[in-house]
Amino acid sequence: MFILVSYDIPDNKRRTKIAKIMEDYGERVQYSVFECELTAKQQAKLLKELQGVLVEREDSIRLYRLCAGCVKEVKTLGQAKPPAEAPVVIIV
């Protein structure tokens, strides 16, 4: 599943931790925005890791799940690149 993650973390140390976690799961497309292609298990693991760093009264993290049709409709401007398609694996 394609997940778009954005965050607003005022504390520099926590923001760096969140970014490092996100780099393991997806591609940074903006300073605090990542595009991720995840399985349900990976998404659950990501949520658990993020919750371990998050301070609920100060931080904001949003995860948006986009359907395949929605991902194909993403429009980009300037230097932005369209979302990468997940690799297709055919097992015979």
mmCIF file of N, CA and C in Angstrom:
data_model
loop_
_atom_site.group_PDB
_atom_site.id
_atom_site.type_symbol
_atom_site.label_atom_id
_atom_site.label_comp_id
_atom_site.label_asym_id
_atom_site.label_seq_id
_atom_site.Cartn_x
_atom_site.Cartn_y
_atom_site.Cartn_z
ATOM 1 N N MET A 1 0.839 -1.175 0.000
ATOM 2 C CA MET A 1 0.000 0.000 0.000
ATOM 3 C C MET A 1 0.886 1.240 0.000
ATOM 4 N N PHE A 2 0.418 2.274 -0.669
ATOM 5 C CA PHE A 2 1.171 3.521 -0.764
ATOM 6 C C PHE A 2 0.735 4.433 0.381
ATOM 7 N N ILE A 3 1.699 4.867 1.173
ATOM 8 C CA ILE A 3 1.420 5.716 2.328
ATOM 9 C C ILE A 3 2.214 7.007 2.195
ATOM 10 N N LEU A 4 1.545 8.127 2.360
ATOM 11 C CA LEU A 4 2.198 9.432 2.406
ATOM 12 C C LEU A 4 2.256 9.841 3.872
ATOM 13 N N VAL A 5 3.449 10.145 4.361
ATOM 14 C CA VAL A 5 3.635 10.507 5.767
ATOM 15 C C VAL A 5 4.150 11.932 5.838
ATOM 16 N N SER A 6 3.485 12.754 6.641
ATOM 17 C CA SER A 6 3.967 14.116 6.882
ATOM 18 C C SER A 6 4.010 14.338 8.389
ATOM 19 N N TYR A 7 4.926 15.190 8.804
ATOM 20 C CA TYR A 7 5.038 15.429 10.239
ATOM 21 C C TYR A 7 5.469 16.852 10.527
ATOM 22 N N ASP A 8 5.082 17.309 11.713
ATOM 23 C CA ASP A 8 5.478 18.615 12.241
ATOM 24 C C ASP A 8 5.938 18.358 13.670
ATOM 25 N N ILE A 9 7.245 18.366 13.866
ATOM 26 C CA ILE A 9 7.847 18.055 15.158
ATOM 27 C C ILE A 9 8.690 19.258 15.572
ATOM 28 N N PRO A 10 8.281 20.027 16.590
ATOM 29 C CA PRO A 10 9.019 21.245 16.946
ATOM 30 C C PRO A 10 10.397 21.003 17.562
ATOM 31 N N ASP A 11 10.592 19.862 18.194
ATOM 32 C CA ASP A 11 11.861 19.571 18.855
ATOM 33 C C ASP A 11 12.857 18.981 17.848
ATOM 34 N N ASN A 12 14.026 19.605 17.713
ATOM 35 C CA ASN A 12 15.024 19.171 16.728
ATOM 36 C C ASN A 12 15.460 17.724 16.919
ATOM 37 N N LYS A 13 15.702 17.322 18.151
ATOM 38 C CA LYS A 13 16.180 15.965 18.433
ATOM 39 C C LYS A 13 15.130 14.923 18.026
ATOM 40 N N ARG A 14 13.871 15.156 18.410
ATOM 41 C CA ARG A 14 12.796 14.218 18.046
ATOM 42 C C ARG A 14 12.569 14.222 16.535
ATOM 43 N N ARG A 15 12.626 15.411 15.929
ATOM 44 C CA ARG A 15 12.426 15.504 14.483
ATOM 45 C C ARG A 15 13.501 14.691 13.743
ATOM 46 N N THR A 16 14.739 14.759 14.211
ATOM 47 C CA THR A 16 15.820 13.978 13.608
ATOM 48 C C THR A 16 15.569 12.485 13.777
ATOM 49 N N LYS A 17 15.092 12.072 14.955
ATOM 50 C CA LYS A 17 14.779 10.654 15.187
ATOM 51 C C LYS A 17 13.668 10.184 14.248
ATOM 52 N N ILE A 18 12.629 11.004 14.106
ATOM 53 C CA ILE A 18 11.517 10.657 13.214
ATOM 54 C C ILE A 18 12.028 10.525 11.782
ATOM 55 N N ALA A 19 12.847 11.468 11.342
ATOM 56 C CA ALA A 19 13.386 11.426 9.977
ATOM 57 C C ALA A 19 14.204 10.158 9.751
ATOM 58 N N LYS A 20 15.016 9.783 10.727
ATOM 59 C CA LYS A 20 15.834 8.567 10.587
ATOM 60 C C LYS A 20 14.952 7.321 10.502
ATOM 61 N N ILE A 21 13.891 7.288 11.289
ATOM 62 C CA ILE A 21 12.949 6.167 11.201
ATOM 63 C C ILE A 21 12.337 6.131 9.805
ATOM 64 N N MET A 22 11.871 7.280 9.339
ATOM 65 C CA MET A 22 11.200 7.348 8.047
ATOM 66 C C MET A 22 12.119 6.953 6.898
ATOM 67 N N GLU A 23 13.392 7.277 6.992
ATOM 68 C CA GLU A 23 14.340 6.925 5.926
ATOM 69 C C GLU A 23 14.445 5.417 5.736
ATOM 70 N N ASP A 24 14.118 4.647 6.771
ATOM 71 C CA ASP A 24 14.126 3.187 6.660
ATOM 72 C C ASP A 24 12.888 2.649 5.944
ATOM 73 N N TYR A 25 11.877 3.480 5.772
ATOM 74 C CA TYR A 25 10.611 3.015 5.223
ATOM 75 C C TYR A 25 10.224 3.631 3.887
ATOM 76 N N GLY A 26 10.789 4.773 3.555
ATOM 77 C CA GLY A 26 10.347 5.421 2.331
ATOM 78 C C GLY A 26 11.331 6.437 1.804
ATOM 79 N N GLU A 27 10.857 7.172 0.828
ATOM 80 C CA GLU A 27 11.667 8.179 0.151
ATOM 81 C C GLU A 27 11.227 9.575 0.585
ATOM 82 N N ARG A 28 12.195 10.366 1.006
ATOM 83 C CA ARG A 28 11.893 11.743 1.396
ATOM 84 C C ARG A 28 11.614 12.542 0.123
ATOM 85 N N VAL A 29 10.443 13.189 0.081
ATOM 86 C CA VAL A 29 10.080 14.001 -1.083
ATOM 87 C C VAL A 29 10.007 15.485 -0.744
ATOM 88 N N GLN A 30 9.933 15.794 0.527
ATOM 89 C CA GLN A 30 10.001 17.155 1.036
ATOM 90 C C GLN A 30 10.654 17.052 2.404
ATOM 91 N N TYR A 31 10.947 18.182 3.013
ATOM 92 C CA TYR A 31 11.680 18.158 4.273
ATOM 93 C C TYR A 31 11.021 17.245 5.312
ATOM 94 N N SER A 32 9.729 17.330 5.475
ATOM 95 C CA SER A 32 9.023 16.515 6.478
ATOM 96 C C SER A 32 7.926 15.668 5.853
ATOM 97 N N VAL A 33 8.166 15.196 4.628
ATOM 98 C CA VAL A 33 7.183 14.382 3.912
ATOM 99 C C VAL A 33 7.890 13.197 3.252
ATOM 100 N N PHE A 34 7.328 12.011 3.470
ATOM 101 C CA PHE A 34 7.886 10.793 2.886
ATOM 102 C C PHE A 34 6.803 10.034 2.135
ATOM 103 N N GLU A 35 7.193 9.399 1.038
ATOM 104 C CA GLU A 35 6.335 8.471 0.313
ATOM 105 C C GLU A 35 6.850 7.066 0.591
ATOM 106 N N CYS A 36 5.933 6.176 0.958
ATOM 107 C CA CYS A 36 6.329 4.822 1.352
ATOM 108 C C CYS A 36 5.443 3.795 0.664
ATOM 109 N N GLU A 37 6.031 2.708 0.232
ATOM 110 C CA GLU A 37 5.288 1.553 -0.262
ATOM 111 C C GLU A 37 5.469 0.464 0.789
ATOM 112 N N LEU A 38 4.403 0.187 1.551
ATOM 113 C CA LEU A 38 4.515 -0.682 2.718
ATOM 114 C C LEU A 38 3.498 -1.811 2.694
ATOM 115 N N THR A 39 3.872 -2.912 3.303
ATOM 116 C CA THR A 39 2.907 -3.970 3.584
ATOM 117 C C THR A 39 2.173 -3.569 4.870
ATOM 118 N N ALA A 40 1.099 -4.271 5.180
ATOM 119 C CA ALA A 40 0.370 -3.984 6.420
ATOM 120 C C ALA A 40 1.279 -4.197 7.632
ATOM 121 N N LYS A 41 2.112 -5.228 7.582
ATOM 122 C CA LYS A 41 3.030 -5.519 8.686
ATOM 123 C C LYS A 41 4.064 -4.397 8.846
ATOM 124 N N GLN A 42 4.599 -3.910 7.739
ATOM 125 C CA GLN A 42 5.563 -2.809 7.795
ATOM 126 C C GLN A 42 4.911 -1.539 8.342
ATOM 127 N N GLN A 43 3.666 -1.281 7.923
ATOM 128 C CA GLN A 43 2.969 -0.099 8.418
ATOM 129 C C GLN A 43 2.772 -0.192 9.928
ATOM 130 N N ALA A 44 2.391 -1.357 10.414
ATOM 131 C CA ALA A 44 2.204 -1.535 11.860
ATOM 132 C C ALA A 44 3.516 -1.302 12.605
ATOM 133 N N LYS A 45 4.613 -1.814 12.059
ATOM 134 C CA LYS A 45 5.925 -1.628 12.681
ATOM 135 C C LYS A 45 6.317 -0.151 12.672
ATOM 136 N N LEU A 46 6.074 0.524 11.556
ATOM 137 C CA LEU A 46 6.373 1.955 11.457
ATOM 138 C C LEU A 46 5.586 2.742 12.498
ATOM 139 N N LEU A 47 4.294 2.477 12.611
ATOM 140 C CA LEU A 47 3.463 3.184 13.591
ATOM 141 C C LEU A 47 3.991 2.996 15.007
ATOM 142 N N LYS A 48 4.391 1.777 15.326
ATOM 143 C CA LYS A 48 4.920 1.492 16.658
ATOM 144 C C LYS A 48 6.203 2.283 16.906
ATOM 145 N N GLU A 49 7.086 2.329 15.913
ATOM 146 C CA GLU A 49 8.334 3.079 16.059
ATOM 147 C C GLU A 49 8.064 4.577 16.223
ATOM 148 N N LEU A 50 7.157 5.111 15.419
ATOM 149 C CA LEU A 50 6.841 6.538 15.509
ATOM 150 C C LEU A 50 6.223 6.878 16.865
ATOM 151 N N GLN A 51 5.324 6.022 17.352
ATOM 152 C CA GLN A 51 4.683 6.262 18.644
ATOM 153 C C GLN A 51 5.685 6.238 19.784
ATOM 154 N N GLY A 52 6.797 5.515 19.602
ATOM 155 C CA GLY A 52 7.834 5.469 20.624
ATOM 156 C C GLY A 52 8.612 6.769 20.762
ATOM 157 N N VAL A 53 8.535 7.626 19.755
ATOM 158 C CA VAL A 53 9.262 8.903 19.759
ATOM 159 C C VAL A 53 8.310 10.087 19.957
ATOM 160 N N LEU A 54 7.100 9.961 19.472
ATOM 161 C CA LEU A 54 6.104 11.032 19.465
ATOM 162 C C LEU A 54 5.760 11.546 20.862
ATOM 163 N N VAL A 55 5.668 12.859 20.995
ATOM 164 C CA VAL A 55 5.126 13.496 22.199
ATOM 165 C C VAL A 55 3.777 14.081 21.761
ATOM 166 N N GLU A 56 2.695 13.421 22.166
ATOM 167 C CA GLU A 56 1.367 13.737 21.636
ATOM 168 C C GLU A 56 0.935 15.179 21.837
ATOM 169 N N ARG A 57 1.316 15.795 22.931
ATOM 170 C CA ARG A 57 0.863 17.168 23.193
ATOM 171 C C ARG A 57 1.637 18.204 22.374
ATOM 172 N N GLU A 58 2.734 17.783 21.708
ATOM 173 C CA GLU A 58 3.557 18.724 20.948
ATOM 174 C C GLU A 58 3.680 18.390 19.467
ATOM 175 N N ASP A 59 3.633 17.117 19.121
ATOM 176 C CA ASP A 59 3.971 16.672 17.770
ATOM 177 C C ASP A 59 2.737 16.289 16.963
ATOM 178 N N SER A 60 2.918 16.314 15.646
ATOM 179 C CA SER A 60 1.853 15.908 14.735
ATOM 180 C C SER A 60 2.459 15.053 13.623
ATOM 181 N N ILE A 61 1.924 13.853 13.462
ATOM 182 C CA ILE A 61 2.328 12.969 12.369
ATOM 183 C C ILE A 61 1.049 12.509 11.682
ATOM 184 N N ARG A 62 1.028 12.610 10.363
ATOM 185 C CA ARG A 62 -0.143 12.189 9.589
ATOM 186 C C ARG A 62 0.276 11.137 8.577
ATOM 187 N N LEU A 63 -0.516 10.085 8.463
ATOM 188 C CA LEU A 63 -0.293 9.044 7.469
ATOM 189 C C LEU A 63 -1.531 8.978 6.585
ATOM 190 N N TYR A 64 -1.324 9.106 5.288
ATOM 191 C CA TYR A 64 -2.414 9.051 4.323
ATOM 192 C C TYR A 64 -2.199 7.833 3.434
ATOM 193 N N ARG A 65 -3.173 6.956 3.387
ATOM 194 C CA ARG A 65 -3.109 5.800 2.491
ATOM 195 C C ARG A 65 -3.763 6.196 1.176
ATOM 196 N N LEU A 66 -3.034 5.998 0.081
ATOM 197 C CA LEU A 66 -3.551 6.337 -1.241
ATOM 198 C C LEU A 66 -3.746 5.066 -2.057
ATOM 199 N N CYS A 67 -4.888 4.955 -2.702
ATOM 200 C CA CYS A 67 -5.148 3.798 -3.558
ATOM 201 C C CYS A 67 -4.280 3.903 -4.816
ATOM 202 N N ALA A 68 -4.132 2.796 -5.528
ATOM 203 C CA ALA A 68 -3.291 2.773 -6.729
ATOM 204 C C ALA A 68 -3.771 3.793 -7.758
ATOM 205 N N GLY A 69 -5.077 3.927 -7.901
ATOM 206 C CA GLY A 69 -5.621 4.904 -8.842
ATOM 207 C C GLY A 69 -5.284 6.329 -8.445
ATOM 208 N N CYS A 70 -5.324 6.598 -7.149
ATOM 209 C CA CYS A 70 -4.980 7.943 -6.655
ATOM 210 C C CYS A 70 -3.505 8.249 -6.882
ATOM 211 N N VAL A 71 -2.651 7.261 -6.659
ATOM 212 C CA VAL A 71 -1.211 7.463 -6.854
ATOM 213 C C VAL A 71 -0.928 7.801 -8.316
ATOM 214 N N LYS A 72 -1.626 7.138 -9.232
ATOM 215 C CA LYS A 72 -1.433 7.411 -10.662
ATOM 216 C C LYS A 72 -1.861 8.823 -11.034
ATOM 217 N N GLU A 73 -2.747 9.411 -10.251
ATOM 218 C CA GLU A 73 -3.251 10.754 -10.535
ATOM 219 C C GLU A 73 -2.437 11.864 -9.872
ATOM 220 N N VAL A 74 -1.382 11.512 -9.155
ATOM 221 C CA VAL A 74 -0.554 12.525 -8.490
ATOM 222 C C VAL A 74 0.057 13.440 -9.539
ATOM 223 N N LYS A 75 -0.071 14.724 -9.341
ATOM 224 C CA LYS A 75 0.517 15.738 -10.226
ATOM 225 C C LYS A 75 1.711 16.353 -9.516
ATOM 226 N N THR A 76 2.785 16.556 -10.240
ATOM 227 C CA THR A 76 3.975 17.165 -9.664
ATOM 228 C C THR A 76 4.355 18.396 -10.472
ATOM 229 N N LEU A 77 4.949 19.368 -9.807
ATOM 230 C CA LEU A 77 5.401 20.598 -10.449
ATOM 231 C C LEU A 77 6.856 20.837 -10.090
ATOM 232 N N GLY A 78 7.568 21.529 -10.952
ATOM 233 C CA GLY A 78 8.952 21.863 -10.654
ATOM 234 C C GLY A 78 9.835 20.635 -10.622
ATOM 235 N N GLN A 79 10.696 20.564 -9.629
ATOM 236 C CA GLN A 79 11.669 19.481 -9.529
ATOM 237 C C GLN A 79 11.082 18.205 -8.939
ATOM 238 N N ALA A 80 9.846 18.269 -8.513
ATOM 239 C CA ALA A 80 9.214 17.094 -7.904
ATOM 240 C C ALA A 80 9.119 15.959 -8.914
ATOM 241 N N LYS A 81 9.356 14.754 -8.435
ATOM 242 C CA LYS A 81 9.242 13.563 -9.275
ATOM 243 C C LYS A 81 7.969 12.829 -8.891
ATOM 244 N N PRO A 82 7.296 12.212 -9.868
ATOM 245 C CA PRO A 82 6.100 11.439 -9.512
ATOM 246 C C PRO A 82 6.480 10.264 -8.629
ATOM 247 N N PRO A 83 5.540 9.772 -7.829
ATOM 248 C CA PRO A 83 5.832 8.634 -6.950
ATOM 249 C C PRO A 83 6.335 7.445 -7.760
ATOM 250 N N ALA A 84 7.335 6.786 -7.219
ATOM 251 C CA ALA A 84 7.873 5.591 -7.878
ATOM 252 C C ALA A 84 6.872 4.458 -7.751
ATOM 253 N N GLU A 85 6.727 3.717 -8.814
ATOM 254 C CA GLU A 85 5.843 2.557 -8.743
ATOM 255 C C GLU A 85 6.552 1.435 -8.013
ATOM 256 N N ALA A 86 5.797 0.679 -7.265
ATOM 257 C CA ALA A 86 6.369 -0.469 -6.564
ATOM 258 C C ALA A 86 6.830 -1.485 -7.594
ATOM 259 N N PRO A 87 7.955 -2.128 -7.328
ATOM 260 C CA PRO A 87 8.425 -3.141 -8.281
ATOM 261 C C PRO A 87 7.431 -4.296 -8.373
ATOM 262 N N VAL A 88 7.325 -4.847 -9.539
ATOM 263 C CA VAL A 88 6.443 -5.984 -9.759
ATOM 264 C C VAL A 88 7.296 -7.244 -9.752
ATOM 265 N N VAL A 89 6.903 -8.210 -8.964
ATOM 266 C CA VAL A 89 7.625 -9.476 -8.887
ATOM 267 C C VAL A 89 6.704 -10.568 -9.405
ATOM 268 N N ILE A 90 7.185 -11.304 -10.397
ATOM 269 C CA ILE A 90 6.407 -12.412 -10.952
ATOM 270 C C ILE A 90 7.108 -13.704 -10.571
ATOM 271 N N ILE A 91 6.399 -14.574 -9.882
ATOM 272 C CA ILE A 91 6.957 -15.861 -9.466
ATOM 273 C C ILE A 91 6.287 -16.947 -10.286
ATOM 274 N N VAL A 92 7.103 -17.716 -10.960
ATOM 275 C CA VAL A 92 6.573 -18.773 -11.823
ATOM 276 C C VAL A 92 6.848 -20.118 -11.197
#
